[in-house]
Structures are given as C-alpha cells and as structure tokens.
mmCIF file of C-alpha atoms in Angstrom:
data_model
loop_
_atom_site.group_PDB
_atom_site.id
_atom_site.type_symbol
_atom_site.label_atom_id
_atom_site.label_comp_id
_atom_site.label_asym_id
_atom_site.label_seq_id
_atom_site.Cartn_x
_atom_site.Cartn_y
_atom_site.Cartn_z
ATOM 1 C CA UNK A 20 -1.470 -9.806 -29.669
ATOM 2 C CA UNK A 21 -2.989 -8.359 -26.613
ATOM 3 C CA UNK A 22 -0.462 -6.708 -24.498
ATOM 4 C CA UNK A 23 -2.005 -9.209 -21.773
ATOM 5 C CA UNK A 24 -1.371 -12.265 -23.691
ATOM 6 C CA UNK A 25 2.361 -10.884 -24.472
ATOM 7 C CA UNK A 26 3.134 -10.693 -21.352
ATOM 8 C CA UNK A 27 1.758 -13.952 -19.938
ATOM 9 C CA UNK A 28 5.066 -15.484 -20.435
ATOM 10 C CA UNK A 29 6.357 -12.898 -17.874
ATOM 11 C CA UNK A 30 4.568 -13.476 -14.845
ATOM 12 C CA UNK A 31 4.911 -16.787 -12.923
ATOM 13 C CA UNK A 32 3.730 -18.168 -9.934
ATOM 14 C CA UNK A 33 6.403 -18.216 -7.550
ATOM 15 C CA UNK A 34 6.183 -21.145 -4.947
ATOM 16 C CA UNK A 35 8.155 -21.498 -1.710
ATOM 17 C CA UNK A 36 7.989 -24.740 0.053
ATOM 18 C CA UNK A 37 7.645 -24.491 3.923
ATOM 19 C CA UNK A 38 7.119 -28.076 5.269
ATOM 20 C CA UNK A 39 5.550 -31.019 3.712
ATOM 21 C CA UNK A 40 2.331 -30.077 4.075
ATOM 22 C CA UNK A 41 2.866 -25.962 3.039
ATOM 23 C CA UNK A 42 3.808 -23.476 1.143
ATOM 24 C CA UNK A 43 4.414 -19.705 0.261
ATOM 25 C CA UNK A 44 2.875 -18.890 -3.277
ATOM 26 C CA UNK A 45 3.130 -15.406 -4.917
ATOM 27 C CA UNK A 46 3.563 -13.819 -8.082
ATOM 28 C CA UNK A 47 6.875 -12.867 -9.898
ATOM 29 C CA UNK A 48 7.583 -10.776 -13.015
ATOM 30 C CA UNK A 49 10.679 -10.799 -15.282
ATOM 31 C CA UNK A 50 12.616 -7.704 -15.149
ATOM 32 C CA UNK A 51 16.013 -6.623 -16.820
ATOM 33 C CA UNK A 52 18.804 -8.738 -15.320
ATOM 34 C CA UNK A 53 21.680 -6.431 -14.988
ATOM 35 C CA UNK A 54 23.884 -8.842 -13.271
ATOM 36 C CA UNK A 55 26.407 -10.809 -14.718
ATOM 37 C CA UNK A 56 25.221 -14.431 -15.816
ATOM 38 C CA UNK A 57 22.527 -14.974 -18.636
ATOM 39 C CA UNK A 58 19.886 -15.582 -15.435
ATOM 40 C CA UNK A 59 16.127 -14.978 -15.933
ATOM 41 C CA UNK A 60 15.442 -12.215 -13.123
ATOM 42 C CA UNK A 61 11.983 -11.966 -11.574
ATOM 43 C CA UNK A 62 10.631 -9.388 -9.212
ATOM 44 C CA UNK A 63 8.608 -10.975 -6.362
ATOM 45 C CA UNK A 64 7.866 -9.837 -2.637
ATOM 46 C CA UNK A 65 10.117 -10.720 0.185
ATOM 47 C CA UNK A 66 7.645 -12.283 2.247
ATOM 48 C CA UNK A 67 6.705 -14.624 -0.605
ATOM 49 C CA UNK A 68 10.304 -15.803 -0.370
ATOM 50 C CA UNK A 69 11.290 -15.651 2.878
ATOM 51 C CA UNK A 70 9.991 -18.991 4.277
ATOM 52 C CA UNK A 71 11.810 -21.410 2.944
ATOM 53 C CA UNK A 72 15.250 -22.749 1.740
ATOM 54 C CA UNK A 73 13.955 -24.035 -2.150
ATOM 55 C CA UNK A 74 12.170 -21.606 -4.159
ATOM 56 C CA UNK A 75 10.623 -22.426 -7.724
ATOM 57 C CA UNK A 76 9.113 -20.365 -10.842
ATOM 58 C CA UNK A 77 5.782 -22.100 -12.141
ATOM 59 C CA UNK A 78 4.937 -20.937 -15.819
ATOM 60 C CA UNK A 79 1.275 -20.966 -17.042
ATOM 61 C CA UNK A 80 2.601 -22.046 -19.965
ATOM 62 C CA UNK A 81 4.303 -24.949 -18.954
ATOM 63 C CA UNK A 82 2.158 -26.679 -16.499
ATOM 64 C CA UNK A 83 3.234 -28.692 -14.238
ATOM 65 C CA UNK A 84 6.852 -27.777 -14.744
ATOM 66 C CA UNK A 85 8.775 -26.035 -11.731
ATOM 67 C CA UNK A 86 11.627 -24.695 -12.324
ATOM 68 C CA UNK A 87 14.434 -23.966 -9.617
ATOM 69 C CA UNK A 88 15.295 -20.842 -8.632
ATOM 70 C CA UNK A 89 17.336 -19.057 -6.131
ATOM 71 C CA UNK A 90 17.210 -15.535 -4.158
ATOM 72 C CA UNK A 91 19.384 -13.370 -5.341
ATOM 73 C CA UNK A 92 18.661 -10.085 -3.364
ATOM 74 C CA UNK A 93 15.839 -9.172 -0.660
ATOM 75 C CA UNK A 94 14.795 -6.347 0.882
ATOM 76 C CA UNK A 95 12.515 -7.021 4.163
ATOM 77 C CA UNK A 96 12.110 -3.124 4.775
ATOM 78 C CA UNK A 97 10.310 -2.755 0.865
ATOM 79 C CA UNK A 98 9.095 -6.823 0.697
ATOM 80 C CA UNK A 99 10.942 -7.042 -2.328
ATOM 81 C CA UNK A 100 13.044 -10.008 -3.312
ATOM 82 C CA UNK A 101 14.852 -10.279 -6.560
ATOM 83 C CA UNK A 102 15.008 -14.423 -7.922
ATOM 84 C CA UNK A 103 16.721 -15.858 -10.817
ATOM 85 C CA UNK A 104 16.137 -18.486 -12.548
ATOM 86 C CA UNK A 105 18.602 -20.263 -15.493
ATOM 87 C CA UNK A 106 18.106 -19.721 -19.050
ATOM 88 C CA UNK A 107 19.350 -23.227 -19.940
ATOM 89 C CA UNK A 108 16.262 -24.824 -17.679
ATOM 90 C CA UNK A 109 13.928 -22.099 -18.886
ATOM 91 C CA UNK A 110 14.997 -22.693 -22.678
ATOM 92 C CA UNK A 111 14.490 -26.447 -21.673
ATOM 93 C CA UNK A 112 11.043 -26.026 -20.139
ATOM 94 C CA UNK A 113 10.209 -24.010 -23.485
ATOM 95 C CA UNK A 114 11.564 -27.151 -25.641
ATOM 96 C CA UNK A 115 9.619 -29.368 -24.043
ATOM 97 C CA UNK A 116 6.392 -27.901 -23.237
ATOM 98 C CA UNK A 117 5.728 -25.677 -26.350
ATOM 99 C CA UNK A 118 8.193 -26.918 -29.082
ATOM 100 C CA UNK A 119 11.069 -26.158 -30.736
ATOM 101 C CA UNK A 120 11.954 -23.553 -33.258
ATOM 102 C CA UNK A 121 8.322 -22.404 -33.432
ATOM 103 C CA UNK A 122 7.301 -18.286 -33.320
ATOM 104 C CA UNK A 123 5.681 -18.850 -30.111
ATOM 105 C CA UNK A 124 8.987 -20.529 -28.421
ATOM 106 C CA UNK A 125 11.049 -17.856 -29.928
ATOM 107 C CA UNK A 126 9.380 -15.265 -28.190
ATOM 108 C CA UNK A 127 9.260 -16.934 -24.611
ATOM 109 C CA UNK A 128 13.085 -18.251 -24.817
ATOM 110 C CA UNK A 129 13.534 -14.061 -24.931
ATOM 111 C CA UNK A 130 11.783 -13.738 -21.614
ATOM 112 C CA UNK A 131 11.355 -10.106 -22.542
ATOM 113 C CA UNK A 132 10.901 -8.166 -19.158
ATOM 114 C CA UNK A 133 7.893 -6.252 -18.513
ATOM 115 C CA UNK A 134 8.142 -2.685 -18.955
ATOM 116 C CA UNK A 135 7.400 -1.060 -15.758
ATOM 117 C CA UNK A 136 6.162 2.640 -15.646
ATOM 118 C CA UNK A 137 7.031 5.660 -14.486
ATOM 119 C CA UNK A 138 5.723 8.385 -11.744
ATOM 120 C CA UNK A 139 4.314 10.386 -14.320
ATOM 121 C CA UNK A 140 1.916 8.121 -16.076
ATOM 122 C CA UNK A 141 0.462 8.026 -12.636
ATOM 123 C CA UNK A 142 -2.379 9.584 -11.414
ATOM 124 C CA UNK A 143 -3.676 9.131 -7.602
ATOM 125 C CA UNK A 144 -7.342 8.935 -8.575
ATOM 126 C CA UNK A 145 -8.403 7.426 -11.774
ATOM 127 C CA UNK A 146 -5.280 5.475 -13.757
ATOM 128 C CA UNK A 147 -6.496 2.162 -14.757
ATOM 129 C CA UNK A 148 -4.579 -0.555 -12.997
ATOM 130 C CA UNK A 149 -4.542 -4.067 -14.140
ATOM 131 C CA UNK A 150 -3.838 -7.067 -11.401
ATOM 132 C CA UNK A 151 -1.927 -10.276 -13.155
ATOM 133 C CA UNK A 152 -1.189 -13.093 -10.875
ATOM 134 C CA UNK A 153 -2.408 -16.355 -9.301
ATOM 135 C CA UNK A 154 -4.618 -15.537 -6.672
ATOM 136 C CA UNK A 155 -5.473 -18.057 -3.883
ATOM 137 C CA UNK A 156 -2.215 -19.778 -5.546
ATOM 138 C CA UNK A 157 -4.017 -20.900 -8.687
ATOM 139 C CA UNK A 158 -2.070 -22.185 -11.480
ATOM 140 C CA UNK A 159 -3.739 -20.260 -14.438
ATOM 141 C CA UNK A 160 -3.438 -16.685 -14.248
ATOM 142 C CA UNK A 161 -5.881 -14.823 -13.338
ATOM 143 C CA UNK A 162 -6.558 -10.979 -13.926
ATOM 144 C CA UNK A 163 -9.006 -8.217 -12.773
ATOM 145 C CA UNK A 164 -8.942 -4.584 -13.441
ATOM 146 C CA UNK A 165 -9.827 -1.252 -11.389
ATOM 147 C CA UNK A 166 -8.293 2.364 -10.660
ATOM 148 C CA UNK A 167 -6.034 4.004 -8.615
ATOM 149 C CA UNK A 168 -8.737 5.664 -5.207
ATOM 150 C CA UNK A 169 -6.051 7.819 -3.798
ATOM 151 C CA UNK A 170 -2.793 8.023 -1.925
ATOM 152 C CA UNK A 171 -2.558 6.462 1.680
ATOM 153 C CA UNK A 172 0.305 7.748 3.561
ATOM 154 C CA UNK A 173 1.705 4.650 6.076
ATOM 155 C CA UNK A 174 3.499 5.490 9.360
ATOM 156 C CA UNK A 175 7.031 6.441 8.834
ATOM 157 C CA UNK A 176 6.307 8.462 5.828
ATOM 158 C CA UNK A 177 5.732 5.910 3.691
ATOM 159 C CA UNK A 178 2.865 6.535 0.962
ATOM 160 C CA UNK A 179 0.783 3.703 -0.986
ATOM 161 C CA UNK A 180 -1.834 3.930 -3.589
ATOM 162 C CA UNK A 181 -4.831 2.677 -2.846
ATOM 163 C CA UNK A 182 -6.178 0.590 -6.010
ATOM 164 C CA UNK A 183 -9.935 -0.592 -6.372
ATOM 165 C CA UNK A 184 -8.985 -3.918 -8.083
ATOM 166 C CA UNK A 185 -9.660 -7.849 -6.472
ATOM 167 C CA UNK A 186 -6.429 -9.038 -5.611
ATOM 168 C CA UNK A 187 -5.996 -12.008 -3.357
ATOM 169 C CA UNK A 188 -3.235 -14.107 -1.123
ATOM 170 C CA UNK A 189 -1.125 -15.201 -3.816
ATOM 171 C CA UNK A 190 -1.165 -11.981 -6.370
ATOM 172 C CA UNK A 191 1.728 -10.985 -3.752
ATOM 173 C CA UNK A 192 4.199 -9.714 -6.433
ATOM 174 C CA UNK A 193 2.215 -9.477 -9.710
#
C-alpha cells in the first residue's frame, strides 16, 4: 500500500460552521493523543477553528458522514488547534460506512497517527514535500507535490519554509 493511500484515513476535512449560509473548512491530521480518554486527536490550524461554536471531522472515506468534534487546545500565536474526536462515533462511522470486521476497517478503527518528521530530514532547498488536504473545501482529497525553495524569516524572528507545491484555502492544516 502506498504510504499515500495508508494514510488517507488520517487526514480529514475539518469543517467549522459560521452561520447558515458559511463555513470554515481546513484540513486535520491524527496525531498521538497523549491525553487521558481514548479520543481521536487531530492537528488542524487555529484559524480553521476559531469561528465557530460546532466543529466536525469529515472522512473521505465515509462520505457524507460528519462526525462531532470539540477543541481541545489552541494556540492563536502558532494557528494551531488540537480537536478530538470519539472513538465510539469514529468506530461507528467505520461500521457503517466500510463494514465490519473486514482488514480495511481494522486498520482505520486504529486511526494510526501520521508520523511527523524531524529537523534533520529537512533540507531548505530541495526536500520533496507532499500537500494532502481538501483544497477549495473539496470532499475528496486532493494532493500535489513540490520542494522545499528556501527559508523565509517572518518579523519577530519567526522563520518559514517556503515550499513550491499548489496548496489552496482549505489545505489549512494538512
């Protein structure tokens, strides 16, 4: 299995209704939950979050399902926002949408976080980056790939790499 397609199950599309007629859309990841429940936790951007009261996780895999989530830490100064989301709906959304007891539910009712990197395997010019998400808030992933162009450093001291991959409104936090 591509190491794409294994982590599909991973990344969501994050949704934040704002009024009737809006909302926020991003990307999450699952990461280690180090807390204390049995929560699915998934990495997202603040600002993706930060608009509304109800937040939801929207899996590729189970279309048109969203399932609730809640904010469980955010950090405006880094746009970072942690979410969770329960394993008993997530284990029910895998039931339901891609069967029980089957190799393929197995491996999603894990929800396995993605294995981030570390400074070292990065190089300012030249690592190839991949972009996972749901630009323009599409429902079916979408990916595109580039390399890192360099190292931009923001006021305050702050430094960014600069990537030359498409990424759109709604890859926030893939």
């Amino acid at each position: 299995m591509s190491d794409i397609l294994k982590n599909s199950h991973a990344i969501a599309r994050i949704s934040t209704p704002v009024d009737p007629t809006k909302e926020a859309v991003g990307t999450g990841f699952i990461i280690e939950n180090t807390g204390q429940t049995d929560d699915i936790t998934f990495l997202t951007n603040a600002h993706v979050v930060a608009p509304g009261q109800k937040h939801f996780v929207e899996l590729a895999w189970c279309k048109p399902q969203k399932i609730p989530a809640h904010v469980v830490a955010i950090c405006y100064d880094r746009d970072l926002s942690l979410i969770s989301v329960s394993r008993e709906l997530w284990n029910k959304a895998v039931d339901e949408y891609v069967g029980k007891n089957t190799e393929e539910a197995d491996f999603i009712k894990r929800a396995e976080p993605l294995s981030l990197g570390e400074a070292k395997m990065l190089n300012p010019i030249g690592t190839e980056v991949c972009c996972q998400g749901h630009p323009l808030g599409l429902e079916d992933q979408q990916y595109s790939w580039g390399k890192t162009r360099g190292v931009y450093n923001m006021p305050g001291g702050e430094q960014r790499i600069l990537i030359q991959a498409p990424i759109n409104h709604g890859n926030s936090g893939g």
